PDB file of C-alpha atoms and ligand atoms in Angstrom:
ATOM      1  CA  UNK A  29      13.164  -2.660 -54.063  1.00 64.00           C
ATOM      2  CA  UNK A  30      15.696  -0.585 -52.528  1.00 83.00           C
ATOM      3  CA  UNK A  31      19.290  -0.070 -54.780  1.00 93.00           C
ATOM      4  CA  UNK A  32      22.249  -2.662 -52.688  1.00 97.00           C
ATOM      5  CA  UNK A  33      24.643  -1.214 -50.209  1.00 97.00           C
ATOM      6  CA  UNK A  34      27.791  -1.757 -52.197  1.00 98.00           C
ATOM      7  CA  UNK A  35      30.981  -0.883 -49.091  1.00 98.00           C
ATOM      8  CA  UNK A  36      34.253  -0.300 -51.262  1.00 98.00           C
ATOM      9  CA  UNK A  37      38.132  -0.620 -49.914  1.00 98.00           C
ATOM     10  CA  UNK A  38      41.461  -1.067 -50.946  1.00 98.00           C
ATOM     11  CA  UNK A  39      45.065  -0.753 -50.175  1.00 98.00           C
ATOM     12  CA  UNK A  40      46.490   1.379 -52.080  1.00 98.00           C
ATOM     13  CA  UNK A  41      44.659   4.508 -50.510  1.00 98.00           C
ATOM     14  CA  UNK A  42      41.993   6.307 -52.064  1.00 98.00           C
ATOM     15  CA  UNK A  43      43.452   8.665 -54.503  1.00 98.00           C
ATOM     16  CA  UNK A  44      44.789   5.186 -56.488  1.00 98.00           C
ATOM     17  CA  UNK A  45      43.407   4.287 -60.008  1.00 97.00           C
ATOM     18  CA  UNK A  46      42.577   0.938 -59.075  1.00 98.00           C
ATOM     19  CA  UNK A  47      39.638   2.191 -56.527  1.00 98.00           C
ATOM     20  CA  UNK A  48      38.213   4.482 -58.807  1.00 98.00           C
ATOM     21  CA  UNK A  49      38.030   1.661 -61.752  1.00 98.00           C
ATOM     22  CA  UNK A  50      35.898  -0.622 -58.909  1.00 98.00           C
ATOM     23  CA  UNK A  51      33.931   2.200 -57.740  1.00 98.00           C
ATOM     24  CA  UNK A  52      32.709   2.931 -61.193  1.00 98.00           C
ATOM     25  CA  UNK A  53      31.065  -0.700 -61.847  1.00 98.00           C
ATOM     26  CA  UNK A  54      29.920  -0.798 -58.051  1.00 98.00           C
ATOM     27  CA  UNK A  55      27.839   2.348 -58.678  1.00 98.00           C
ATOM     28  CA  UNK A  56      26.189   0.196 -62.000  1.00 97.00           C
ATOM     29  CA  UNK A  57      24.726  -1.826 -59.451  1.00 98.00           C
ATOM     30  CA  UNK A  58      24.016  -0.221 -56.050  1.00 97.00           C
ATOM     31  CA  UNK A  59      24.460   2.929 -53.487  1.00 97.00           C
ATOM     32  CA  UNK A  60      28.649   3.278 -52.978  1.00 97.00           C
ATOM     33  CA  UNK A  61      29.894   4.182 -49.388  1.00 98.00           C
ATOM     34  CA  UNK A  62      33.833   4.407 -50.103  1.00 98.00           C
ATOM     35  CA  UNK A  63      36.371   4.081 -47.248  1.00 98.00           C
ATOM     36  CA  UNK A  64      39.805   3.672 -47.871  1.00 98.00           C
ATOM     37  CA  UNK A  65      43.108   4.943 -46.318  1.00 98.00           C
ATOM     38  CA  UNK A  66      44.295   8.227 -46.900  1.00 98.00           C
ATOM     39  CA  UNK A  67      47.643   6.552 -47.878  1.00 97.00           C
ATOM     40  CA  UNK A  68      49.419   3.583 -49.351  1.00 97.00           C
ATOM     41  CA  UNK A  69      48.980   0.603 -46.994  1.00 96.00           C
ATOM     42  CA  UNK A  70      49.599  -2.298 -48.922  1.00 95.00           C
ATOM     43  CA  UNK A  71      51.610  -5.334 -47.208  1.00 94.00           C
ATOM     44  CA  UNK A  72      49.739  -4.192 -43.934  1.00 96.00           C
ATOM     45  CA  UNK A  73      48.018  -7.587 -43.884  1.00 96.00           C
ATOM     46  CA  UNK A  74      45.278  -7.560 -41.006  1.00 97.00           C
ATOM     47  CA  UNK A  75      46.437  -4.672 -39.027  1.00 97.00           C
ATOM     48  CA  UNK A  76      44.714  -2.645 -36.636  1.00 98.00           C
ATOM     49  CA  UNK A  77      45.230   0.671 -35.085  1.00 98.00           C
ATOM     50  CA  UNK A  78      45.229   0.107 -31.320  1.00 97.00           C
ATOM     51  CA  UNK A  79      47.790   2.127 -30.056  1.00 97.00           C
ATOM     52  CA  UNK A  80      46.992   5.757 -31.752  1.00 97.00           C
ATOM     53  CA  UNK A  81      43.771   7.248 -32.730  1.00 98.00           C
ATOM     54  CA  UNK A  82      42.257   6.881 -36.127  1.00 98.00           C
ATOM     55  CA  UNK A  83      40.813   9.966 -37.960  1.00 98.00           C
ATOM     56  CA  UNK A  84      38.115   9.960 -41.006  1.00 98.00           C
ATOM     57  CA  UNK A  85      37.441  13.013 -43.235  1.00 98.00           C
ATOM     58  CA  UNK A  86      35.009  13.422 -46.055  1.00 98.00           C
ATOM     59  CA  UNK A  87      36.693  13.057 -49.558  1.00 98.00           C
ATOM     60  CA  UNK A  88      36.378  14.594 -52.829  1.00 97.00           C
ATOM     61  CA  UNK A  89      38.719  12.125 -54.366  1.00 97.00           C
ATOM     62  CA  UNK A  90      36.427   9.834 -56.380  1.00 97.00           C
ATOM     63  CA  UNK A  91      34.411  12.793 -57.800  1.00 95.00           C
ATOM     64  CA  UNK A  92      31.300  15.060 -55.718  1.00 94.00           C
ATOM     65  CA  UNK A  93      28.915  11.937 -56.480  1.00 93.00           C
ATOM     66  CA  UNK A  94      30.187   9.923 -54.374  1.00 97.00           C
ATOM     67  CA  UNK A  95      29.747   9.166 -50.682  1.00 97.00           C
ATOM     68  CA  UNK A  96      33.558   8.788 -49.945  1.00 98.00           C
ATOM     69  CA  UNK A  97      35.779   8.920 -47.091  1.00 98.00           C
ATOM     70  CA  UNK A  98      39.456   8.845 -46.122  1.00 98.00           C
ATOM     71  CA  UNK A  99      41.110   6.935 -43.023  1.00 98.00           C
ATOM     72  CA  UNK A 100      44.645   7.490 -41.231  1.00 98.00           C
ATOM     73  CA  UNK A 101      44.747   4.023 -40.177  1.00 98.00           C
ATOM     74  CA  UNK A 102      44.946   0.481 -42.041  1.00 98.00           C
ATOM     75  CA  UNK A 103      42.403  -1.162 -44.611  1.00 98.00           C
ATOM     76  CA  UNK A 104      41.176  -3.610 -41.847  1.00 98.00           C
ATOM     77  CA  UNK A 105      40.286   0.045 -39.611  1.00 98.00           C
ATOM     78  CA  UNK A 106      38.437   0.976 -42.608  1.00 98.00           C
ATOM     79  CA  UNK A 107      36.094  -1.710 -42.729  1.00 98.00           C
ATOM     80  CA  UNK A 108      35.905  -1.780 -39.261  1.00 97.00           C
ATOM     81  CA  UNK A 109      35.238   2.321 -38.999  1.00 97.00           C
ATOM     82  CA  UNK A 110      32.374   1.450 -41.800  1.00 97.00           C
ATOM     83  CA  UNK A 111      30.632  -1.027 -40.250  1.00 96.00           C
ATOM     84  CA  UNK A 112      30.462   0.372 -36.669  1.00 95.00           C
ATOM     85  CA  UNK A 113      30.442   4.299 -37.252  1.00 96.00           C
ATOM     86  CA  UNK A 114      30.057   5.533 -40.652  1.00 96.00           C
ATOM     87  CA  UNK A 115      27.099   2.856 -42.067  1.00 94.00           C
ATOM     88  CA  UNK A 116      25.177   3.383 -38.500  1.00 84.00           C
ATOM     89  CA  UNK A 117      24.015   0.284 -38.132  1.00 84.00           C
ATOM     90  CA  UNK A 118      23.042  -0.930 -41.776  1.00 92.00           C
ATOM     91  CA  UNK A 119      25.169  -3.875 -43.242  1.00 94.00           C
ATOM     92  CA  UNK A 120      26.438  -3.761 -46.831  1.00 97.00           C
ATOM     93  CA  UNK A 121      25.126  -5.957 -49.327  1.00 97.00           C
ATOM     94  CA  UNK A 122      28.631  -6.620 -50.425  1.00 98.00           C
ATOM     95  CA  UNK A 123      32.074  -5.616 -49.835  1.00 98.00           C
ATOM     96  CA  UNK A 124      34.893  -4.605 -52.843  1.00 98.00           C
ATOM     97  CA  UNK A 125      38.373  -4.240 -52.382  1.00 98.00           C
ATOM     98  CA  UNK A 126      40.854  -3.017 -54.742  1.00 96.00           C
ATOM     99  CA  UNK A 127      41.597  -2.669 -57.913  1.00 98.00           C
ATOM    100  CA  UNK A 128      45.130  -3.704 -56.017  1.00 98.00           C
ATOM    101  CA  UNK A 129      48.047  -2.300 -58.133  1.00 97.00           C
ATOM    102  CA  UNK A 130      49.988  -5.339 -58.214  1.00 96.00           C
ATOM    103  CA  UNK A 131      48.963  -9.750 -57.582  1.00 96.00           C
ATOM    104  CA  UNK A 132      47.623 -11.100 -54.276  1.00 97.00           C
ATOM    105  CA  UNK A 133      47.970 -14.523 -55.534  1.00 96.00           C
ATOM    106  CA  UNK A 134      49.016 -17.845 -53.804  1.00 96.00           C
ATOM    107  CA  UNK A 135      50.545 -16.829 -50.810  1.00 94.00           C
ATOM    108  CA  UNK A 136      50.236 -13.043 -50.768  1.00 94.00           C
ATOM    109  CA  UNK A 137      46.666 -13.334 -49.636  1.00 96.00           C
ATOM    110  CA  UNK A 138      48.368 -13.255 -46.185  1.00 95.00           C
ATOM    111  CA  UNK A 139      50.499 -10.095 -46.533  1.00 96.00           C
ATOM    112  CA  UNK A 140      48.406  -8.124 -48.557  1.00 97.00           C
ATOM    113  CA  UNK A 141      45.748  -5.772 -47.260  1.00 98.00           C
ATOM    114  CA  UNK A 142      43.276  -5.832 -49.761  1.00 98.00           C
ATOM    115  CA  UNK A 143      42.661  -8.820 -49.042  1.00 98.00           C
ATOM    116  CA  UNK A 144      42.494  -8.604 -45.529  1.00 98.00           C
ATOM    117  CA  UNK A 145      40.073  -6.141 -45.787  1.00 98.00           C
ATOM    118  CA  UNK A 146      37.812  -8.254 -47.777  1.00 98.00           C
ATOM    119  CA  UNK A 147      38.452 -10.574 -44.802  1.00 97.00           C
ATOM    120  CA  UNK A 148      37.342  -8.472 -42.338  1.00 97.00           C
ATOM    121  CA  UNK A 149      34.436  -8.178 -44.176  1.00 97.00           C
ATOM    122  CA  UNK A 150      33.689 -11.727 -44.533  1.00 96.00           C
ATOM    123  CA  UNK A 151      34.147 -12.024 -40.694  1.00 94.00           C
ATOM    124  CA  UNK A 152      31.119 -10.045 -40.216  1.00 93.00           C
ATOM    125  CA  UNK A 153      29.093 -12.073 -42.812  1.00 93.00           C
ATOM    126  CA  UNK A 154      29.625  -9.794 -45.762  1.00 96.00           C
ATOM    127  CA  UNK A 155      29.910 -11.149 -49.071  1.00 97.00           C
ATOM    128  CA  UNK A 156      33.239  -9.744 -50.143  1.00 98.00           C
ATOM    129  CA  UNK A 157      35.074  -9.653 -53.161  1.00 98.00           C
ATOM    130  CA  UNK A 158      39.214  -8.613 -53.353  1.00 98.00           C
ATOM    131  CA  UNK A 159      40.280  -7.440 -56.883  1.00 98.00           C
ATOM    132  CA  UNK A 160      44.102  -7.305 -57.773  1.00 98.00           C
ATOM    133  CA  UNK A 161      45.976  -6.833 -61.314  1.00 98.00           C
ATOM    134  CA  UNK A 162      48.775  -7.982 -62.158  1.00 97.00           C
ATOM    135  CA  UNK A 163      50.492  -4.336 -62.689  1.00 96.00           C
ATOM    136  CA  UNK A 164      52.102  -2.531 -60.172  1.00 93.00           C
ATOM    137  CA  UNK A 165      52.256   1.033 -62.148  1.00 95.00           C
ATOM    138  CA  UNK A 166      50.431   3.851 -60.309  1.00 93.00           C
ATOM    139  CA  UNK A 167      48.910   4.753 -64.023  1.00 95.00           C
ATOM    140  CA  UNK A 168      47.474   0.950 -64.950  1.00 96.00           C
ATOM    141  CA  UNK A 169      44.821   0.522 -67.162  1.00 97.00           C
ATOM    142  CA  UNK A 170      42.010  -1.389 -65.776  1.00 97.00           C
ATOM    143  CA  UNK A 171      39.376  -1.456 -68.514  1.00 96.00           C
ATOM    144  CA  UNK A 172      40.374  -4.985 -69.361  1.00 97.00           C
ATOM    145  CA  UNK A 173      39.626  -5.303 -65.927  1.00 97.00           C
ATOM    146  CA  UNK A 174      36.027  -4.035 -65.949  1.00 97.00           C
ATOM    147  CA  UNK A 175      33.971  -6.935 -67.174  1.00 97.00           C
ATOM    148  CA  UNK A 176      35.457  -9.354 -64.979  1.00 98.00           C
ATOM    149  CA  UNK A 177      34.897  -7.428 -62.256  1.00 98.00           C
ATOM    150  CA  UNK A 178      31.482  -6.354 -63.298  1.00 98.00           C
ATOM    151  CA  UNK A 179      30.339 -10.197 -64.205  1.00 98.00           C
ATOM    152  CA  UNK A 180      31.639 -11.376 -60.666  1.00 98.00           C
ATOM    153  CA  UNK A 181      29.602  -8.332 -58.682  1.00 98.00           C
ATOM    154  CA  UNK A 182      26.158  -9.256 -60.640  1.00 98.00           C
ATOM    155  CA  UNK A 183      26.563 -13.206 -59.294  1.00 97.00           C
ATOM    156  CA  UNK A 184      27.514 -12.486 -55.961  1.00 97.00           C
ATOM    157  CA  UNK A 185      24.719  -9.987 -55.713  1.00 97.00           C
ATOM    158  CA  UNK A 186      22.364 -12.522 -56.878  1.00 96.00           C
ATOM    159  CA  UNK A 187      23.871 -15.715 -55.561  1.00 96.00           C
ATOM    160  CA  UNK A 188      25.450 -15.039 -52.041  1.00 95.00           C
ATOM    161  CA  UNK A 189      28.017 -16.375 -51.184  1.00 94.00           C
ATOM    162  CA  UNK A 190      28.848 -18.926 -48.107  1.00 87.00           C
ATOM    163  CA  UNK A 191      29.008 -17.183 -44.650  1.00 79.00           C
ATOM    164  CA  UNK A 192      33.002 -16.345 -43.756  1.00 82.00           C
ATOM    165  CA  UNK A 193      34.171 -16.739 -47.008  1.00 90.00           C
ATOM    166  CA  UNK A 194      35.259 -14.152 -49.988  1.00 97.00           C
ATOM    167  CA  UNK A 195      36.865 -14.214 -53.290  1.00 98.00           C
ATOM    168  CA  UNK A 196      40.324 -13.703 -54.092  1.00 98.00           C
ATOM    169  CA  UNK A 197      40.501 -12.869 -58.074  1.00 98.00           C
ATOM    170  CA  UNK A 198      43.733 -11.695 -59.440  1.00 98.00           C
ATOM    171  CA  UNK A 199      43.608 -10.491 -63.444  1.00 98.00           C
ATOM    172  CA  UNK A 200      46.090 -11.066 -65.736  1.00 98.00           C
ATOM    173  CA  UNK A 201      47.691  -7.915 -67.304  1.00 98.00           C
ATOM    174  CA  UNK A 202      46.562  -8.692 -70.842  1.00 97.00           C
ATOM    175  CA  UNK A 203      45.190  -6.564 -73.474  1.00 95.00           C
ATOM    176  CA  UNK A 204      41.018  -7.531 -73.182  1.00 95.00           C
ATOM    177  CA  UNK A 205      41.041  -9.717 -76.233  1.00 96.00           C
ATOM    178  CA  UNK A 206      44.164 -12.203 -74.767  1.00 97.00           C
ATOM    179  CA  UNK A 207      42.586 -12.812 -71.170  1.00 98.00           C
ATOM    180  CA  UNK A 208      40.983 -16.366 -71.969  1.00 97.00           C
ATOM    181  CA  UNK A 209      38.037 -16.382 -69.387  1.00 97.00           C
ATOM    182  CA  UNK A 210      38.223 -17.186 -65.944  1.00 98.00           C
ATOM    183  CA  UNK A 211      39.118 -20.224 -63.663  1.00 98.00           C
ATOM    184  CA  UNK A 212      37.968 -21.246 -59.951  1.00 98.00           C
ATOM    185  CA  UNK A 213      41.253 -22.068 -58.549  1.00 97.00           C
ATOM    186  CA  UNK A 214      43.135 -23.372 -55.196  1.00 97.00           C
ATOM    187  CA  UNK A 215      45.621 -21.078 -53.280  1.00 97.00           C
ATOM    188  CA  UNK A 216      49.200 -22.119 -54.892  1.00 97.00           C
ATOM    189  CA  UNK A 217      52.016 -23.053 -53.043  1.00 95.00           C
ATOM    190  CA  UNK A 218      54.430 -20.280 -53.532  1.00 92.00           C
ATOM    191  CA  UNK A 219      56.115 -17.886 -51.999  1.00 89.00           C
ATOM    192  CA  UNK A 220      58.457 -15.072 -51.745  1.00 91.00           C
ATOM    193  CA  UNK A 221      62.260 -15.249 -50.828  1.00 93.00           C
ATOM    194  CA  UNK A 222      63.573 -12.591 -49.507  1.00 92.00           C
ATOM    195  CA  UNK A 223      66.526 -10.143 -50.646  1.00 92.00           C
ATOM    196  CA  UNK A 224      67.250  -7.626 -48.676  1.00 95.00           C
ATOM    197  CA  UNK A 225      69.469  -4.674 -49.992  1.00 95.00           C
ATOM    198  CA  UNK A 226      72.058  -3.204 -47.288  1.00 96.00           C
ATOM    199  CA  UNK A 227      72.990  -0.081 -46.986  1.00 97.00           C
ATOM    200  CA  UNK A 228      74.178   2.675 -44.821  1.00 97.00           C
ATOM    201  CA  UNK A 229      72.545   6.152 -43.710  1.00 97.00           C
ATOM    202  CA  UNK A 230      74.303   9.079 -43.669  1.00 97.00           C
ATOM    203  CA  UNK A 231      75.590   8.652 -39.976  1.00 97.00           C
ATOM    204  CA  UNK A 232      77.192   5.258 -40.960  1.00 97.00           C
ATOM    205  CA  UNK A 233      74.556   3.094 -39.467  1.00 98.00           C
ATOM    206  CA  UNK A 234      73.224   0.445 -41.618  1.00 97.00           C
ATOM    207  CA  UNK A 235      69.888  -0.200 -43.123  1.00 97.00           C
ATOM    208  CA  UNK A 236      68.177  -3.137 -44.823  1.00 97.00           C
ATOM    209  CA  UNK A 237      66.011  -2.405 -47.594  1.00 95.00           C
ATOM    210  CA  UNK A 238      63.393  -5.620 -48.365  1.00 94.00           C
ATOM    211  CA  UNK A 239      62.952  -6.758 -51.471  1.00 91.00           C
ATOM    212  CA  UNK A 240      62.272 -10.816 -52.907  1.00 91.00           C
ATOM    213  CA  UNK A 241      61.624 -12.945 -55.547  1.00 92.00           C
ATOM    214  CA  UNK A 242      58.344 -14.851 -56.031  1.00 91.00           C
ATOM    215  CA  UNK A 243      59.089 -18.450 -56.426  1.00 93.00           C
ATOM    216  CA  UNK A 244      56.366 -20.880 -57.476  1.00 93.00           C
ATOM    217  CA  UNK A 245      57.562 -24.575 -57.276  1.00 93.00           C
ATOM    218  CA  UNK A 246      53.948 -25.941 -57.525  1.00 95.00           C
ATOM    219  CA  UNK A 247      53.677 -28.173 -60.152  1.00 95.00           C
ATOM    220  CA  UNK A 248      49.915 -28.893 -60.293  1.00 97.00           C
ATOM    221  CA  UNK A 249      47.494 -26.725 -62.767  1.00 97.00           C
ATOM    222  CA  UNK A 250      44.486 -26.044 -60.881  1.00 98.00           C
ATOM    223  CA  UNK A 251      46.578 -23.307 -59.057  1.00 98.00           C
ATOM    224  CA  UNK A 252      45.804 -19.473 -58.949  1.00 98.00           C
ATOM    225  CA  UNK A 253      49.680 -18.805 -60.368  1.00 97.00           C
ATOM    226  CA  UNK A 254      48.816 -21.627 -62.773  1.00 97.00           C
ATOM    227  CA  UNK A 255      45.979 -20.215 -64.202  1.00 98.00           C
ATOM    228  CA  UNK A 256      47.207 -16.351 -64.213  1.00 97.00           C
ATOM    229  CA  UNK A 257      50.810 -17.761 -66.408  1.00 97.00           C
ATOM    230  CA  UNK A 258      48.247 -19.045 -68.702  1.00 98.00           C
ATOM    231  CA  UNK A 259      45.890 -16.071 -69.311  1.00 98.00           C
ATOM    232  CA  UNK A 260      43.205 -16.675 -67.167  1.00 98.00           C
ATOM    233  CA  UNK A 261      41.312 -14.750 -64.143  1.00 98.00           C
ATOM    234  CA  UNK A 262      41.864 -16.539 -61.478  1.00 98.00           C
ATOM    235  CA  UNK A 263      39.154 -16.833 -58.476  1.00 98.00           C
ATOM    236  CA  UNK A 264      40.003 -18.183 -55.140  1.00 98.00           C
ATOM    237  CA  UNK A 265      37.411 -18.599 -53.063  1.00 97.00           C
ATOM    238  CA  UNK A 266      39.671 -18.333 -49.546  1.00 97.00           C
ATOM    239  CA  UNK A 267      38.295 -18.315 -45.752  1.00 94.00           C
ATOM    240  CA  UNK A 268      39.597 -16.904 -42.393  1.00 93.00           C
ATOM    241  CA  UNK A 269      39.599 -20.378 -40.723  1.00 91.00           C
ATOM    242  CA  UNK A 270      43.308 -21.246 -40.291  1.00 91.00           C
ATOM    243  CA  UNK A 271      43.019 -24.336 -38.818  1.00 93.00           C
ATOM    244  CA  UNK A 272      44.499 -27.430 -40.624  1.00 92.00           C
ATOM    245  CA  UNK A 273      41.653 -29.911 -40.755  1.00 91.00           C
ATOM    246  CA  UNK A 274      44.125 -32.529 -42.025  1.00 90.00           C
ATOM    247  CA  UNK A 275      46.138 -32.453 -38.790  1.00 92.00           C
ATOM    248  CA  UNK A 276      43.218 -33.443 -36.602  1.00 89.00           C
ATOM    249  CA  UNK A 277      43.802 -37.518 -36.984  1.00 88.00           C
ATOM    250  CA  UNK A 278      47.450 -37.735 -36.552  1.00 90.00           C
ATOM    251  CA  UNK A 279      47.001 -34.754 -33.337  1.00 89.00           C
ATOM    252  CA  UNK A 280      43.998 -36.833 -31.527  1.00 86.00           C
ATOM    253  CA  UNK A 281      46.497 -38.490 -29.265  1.00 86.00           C
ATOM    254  CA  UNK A 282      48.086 -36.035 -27.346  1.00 87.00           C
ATOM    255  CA  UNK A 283      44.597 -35.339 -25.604  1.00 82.00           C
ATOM    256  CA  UNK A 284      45.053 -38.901 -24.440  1.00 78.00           C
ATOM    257  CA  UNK A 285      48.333 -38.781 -23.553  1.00 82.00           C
ATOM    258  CA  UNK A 286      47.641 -35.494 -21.418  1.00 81.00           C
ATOM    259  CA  UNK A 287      44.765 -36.267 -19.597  1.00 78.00           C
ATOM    260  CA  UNK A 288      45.673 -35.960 -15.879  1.00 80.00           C
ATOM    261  CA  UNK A 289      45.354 -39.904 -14.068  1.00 82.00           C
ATOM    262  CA  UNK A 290      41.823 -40.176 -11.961  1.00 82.00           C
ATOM    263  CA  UNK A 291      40.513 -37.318 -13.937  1.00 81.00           C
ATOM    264  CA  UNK A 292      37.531 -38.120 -16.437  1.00 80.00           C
ATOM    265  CA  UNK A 293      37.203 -37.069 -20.071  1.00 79.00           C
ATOM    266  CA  UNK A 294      34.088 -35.674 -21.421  1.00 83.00           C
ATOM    267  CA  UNK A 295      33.735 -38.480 -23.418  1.00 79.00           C
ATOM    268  CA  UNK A 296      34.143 -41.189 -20.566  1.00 82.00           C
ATOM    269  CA  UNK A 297      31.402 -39.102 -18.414  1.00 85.00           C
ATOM    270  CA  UNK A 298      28.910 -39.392 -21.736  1.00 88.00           C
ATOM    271  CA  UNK A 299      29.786 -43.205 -21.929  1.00 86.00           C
ATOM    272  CA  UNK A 300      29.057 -43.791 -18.082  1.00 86.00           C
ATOM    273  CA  UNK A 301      25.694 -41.352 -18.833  1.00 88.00           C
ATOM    274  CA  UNK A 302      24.937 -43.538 -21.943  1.00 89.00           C
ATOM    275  CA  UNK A 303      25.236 -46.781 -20.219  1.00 89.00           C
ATOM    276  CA  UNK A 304      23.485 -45.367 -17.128  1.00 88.00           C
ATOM    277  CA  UNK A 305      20.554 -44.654 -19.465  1.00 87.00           C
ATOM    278  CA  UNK A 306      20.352 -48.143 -21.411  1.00 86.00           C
ATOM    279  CA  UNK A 307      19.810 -49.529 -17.535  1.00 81.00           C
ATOM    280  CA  UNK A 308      16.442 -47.998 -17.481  1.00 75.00           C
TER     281      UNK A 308
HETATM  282 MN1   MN B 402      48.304  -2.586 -52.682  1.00 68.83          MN
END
């Protein structure tokens, strides 16, 4: 049986700690193609480059063993550079992204693009797995990191996982011996308020510089910001589908109230084809 095809992303651009930490278990377990943006591109969310070209080079920056390149553009190019040039037509077994330097919890699934690259991946039917601790220091140490990460890559390898969907697992930055396992959790309601610092540039013109606060007023415990305050892993398992299922009942009557007079529904024709039918 041939080795899996193990794609591996991140944010924080390939020269980062985090990437080299999840490259090192992915290669435990399958052949590593690496691409990841030649700079910091965190809070780039699902961005594209439409507008200027992208370029890829070979790099050297994960060590000669491994099959690695850097991208000018965002982590959602990279993925999409993987799948359509550089992995010529075979799909990965599984997608990684991260280590992130820093949480994607509750809400900064949206903002962050470690996760969206995991997204991207999941769009295309990947399995895909986003990694993020909770330190934002370029020199983090990720070994307490390692058998989490290592654990969660053996099931989804063996298991699957359900088509369009991926895993959003932030770790708690605790020595090894304090994390106290892991928990499946639900996306928390928080969020970030903003500060933004003012200043002014040399020629007197002023500048904002963004900043915030992360404020979690959700109460309930089976929360991803509930379970990482308590020293746990947290998993999410998250999906690209924005739309609010729970809106459908109380939205089903503007189609009536919008449908033109004289002009039938799809549903009236199938009722007139129905009873047309039950006169035979
Ligand atoms: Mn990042």
């Amino acid at each position: 049986m041939s080795r899996p095809l193990i794609l591996v992303t991140n944010d924080d651009g390939i020269t980062a700690g985090g990437i080299a930490a999840l490259v090192k278990v992915a290669q435990e377990f399958g052949d590593v193609l690496v691409v990841a943006p030649d700079s910091p591109q965190s809070a780039q969310g699902h961005a594209i480059t439409i507008s200027v070209p992208v370029f890829v080079r070979e790099s050297e920056a994960l060590g000669p063993d491994v099959e690695a390149y850097e991208c000018s553009g965002t982590p959602v190019d990279c993925v999409k550079l993987a799948k359509s040039v550089l992995l010529a037509g075979r799909t990965p077994d599984l997608c990684l992204s991260g280590i992130n330097h820093g949480s994607n919890a509750a809400i900064n699934i949206l903002y962050s693009g470690t996760l969206s690259a995991a997204m991207e991946a999941s769009l295309e039917g990947i399995p895909s797995i986003g990694f993020s601790f909770l330190n934002y220091r370029a020199d983090a140490d990720f070994s307490a990191c390692l058998p989490y990460v290592r654990h969660l890559v053996d099931f989804v390898l063996t298991n699957g996982m359900a088509d369009g969907s991926l895993f959003n697992v932030n770790i708690p930055d605790l020595p090894a011996d304090q994390i106290r396992g892991l928990r499946v959790c639900r996306q928390a309601e928080a969020r970030w308020v903003e500060e933004y610092t003012r200043s002014e540039d040399p020629r007197g013109r002023p500048y904002y510089w963004l900043t915030g606060r992360f404020v979690n007023e959700d109460e309930r415990t089976d929360t991803d910001a509930y379970a990482l305050e308590h020293g746990y892993v947290s998993l999410v398992p998250s999906v690209h589908d924005l739309t609010n299922h729970r809106a459908f009942e109380s939205l089903r009557i503007i189609e009536g109230s919008l449908q033109p007079e004289g002009v039938t529904s799809e549903a009236e024709e199938e009722e007139v084809a129905r009873q047309r039918l039950e006169q035979f």
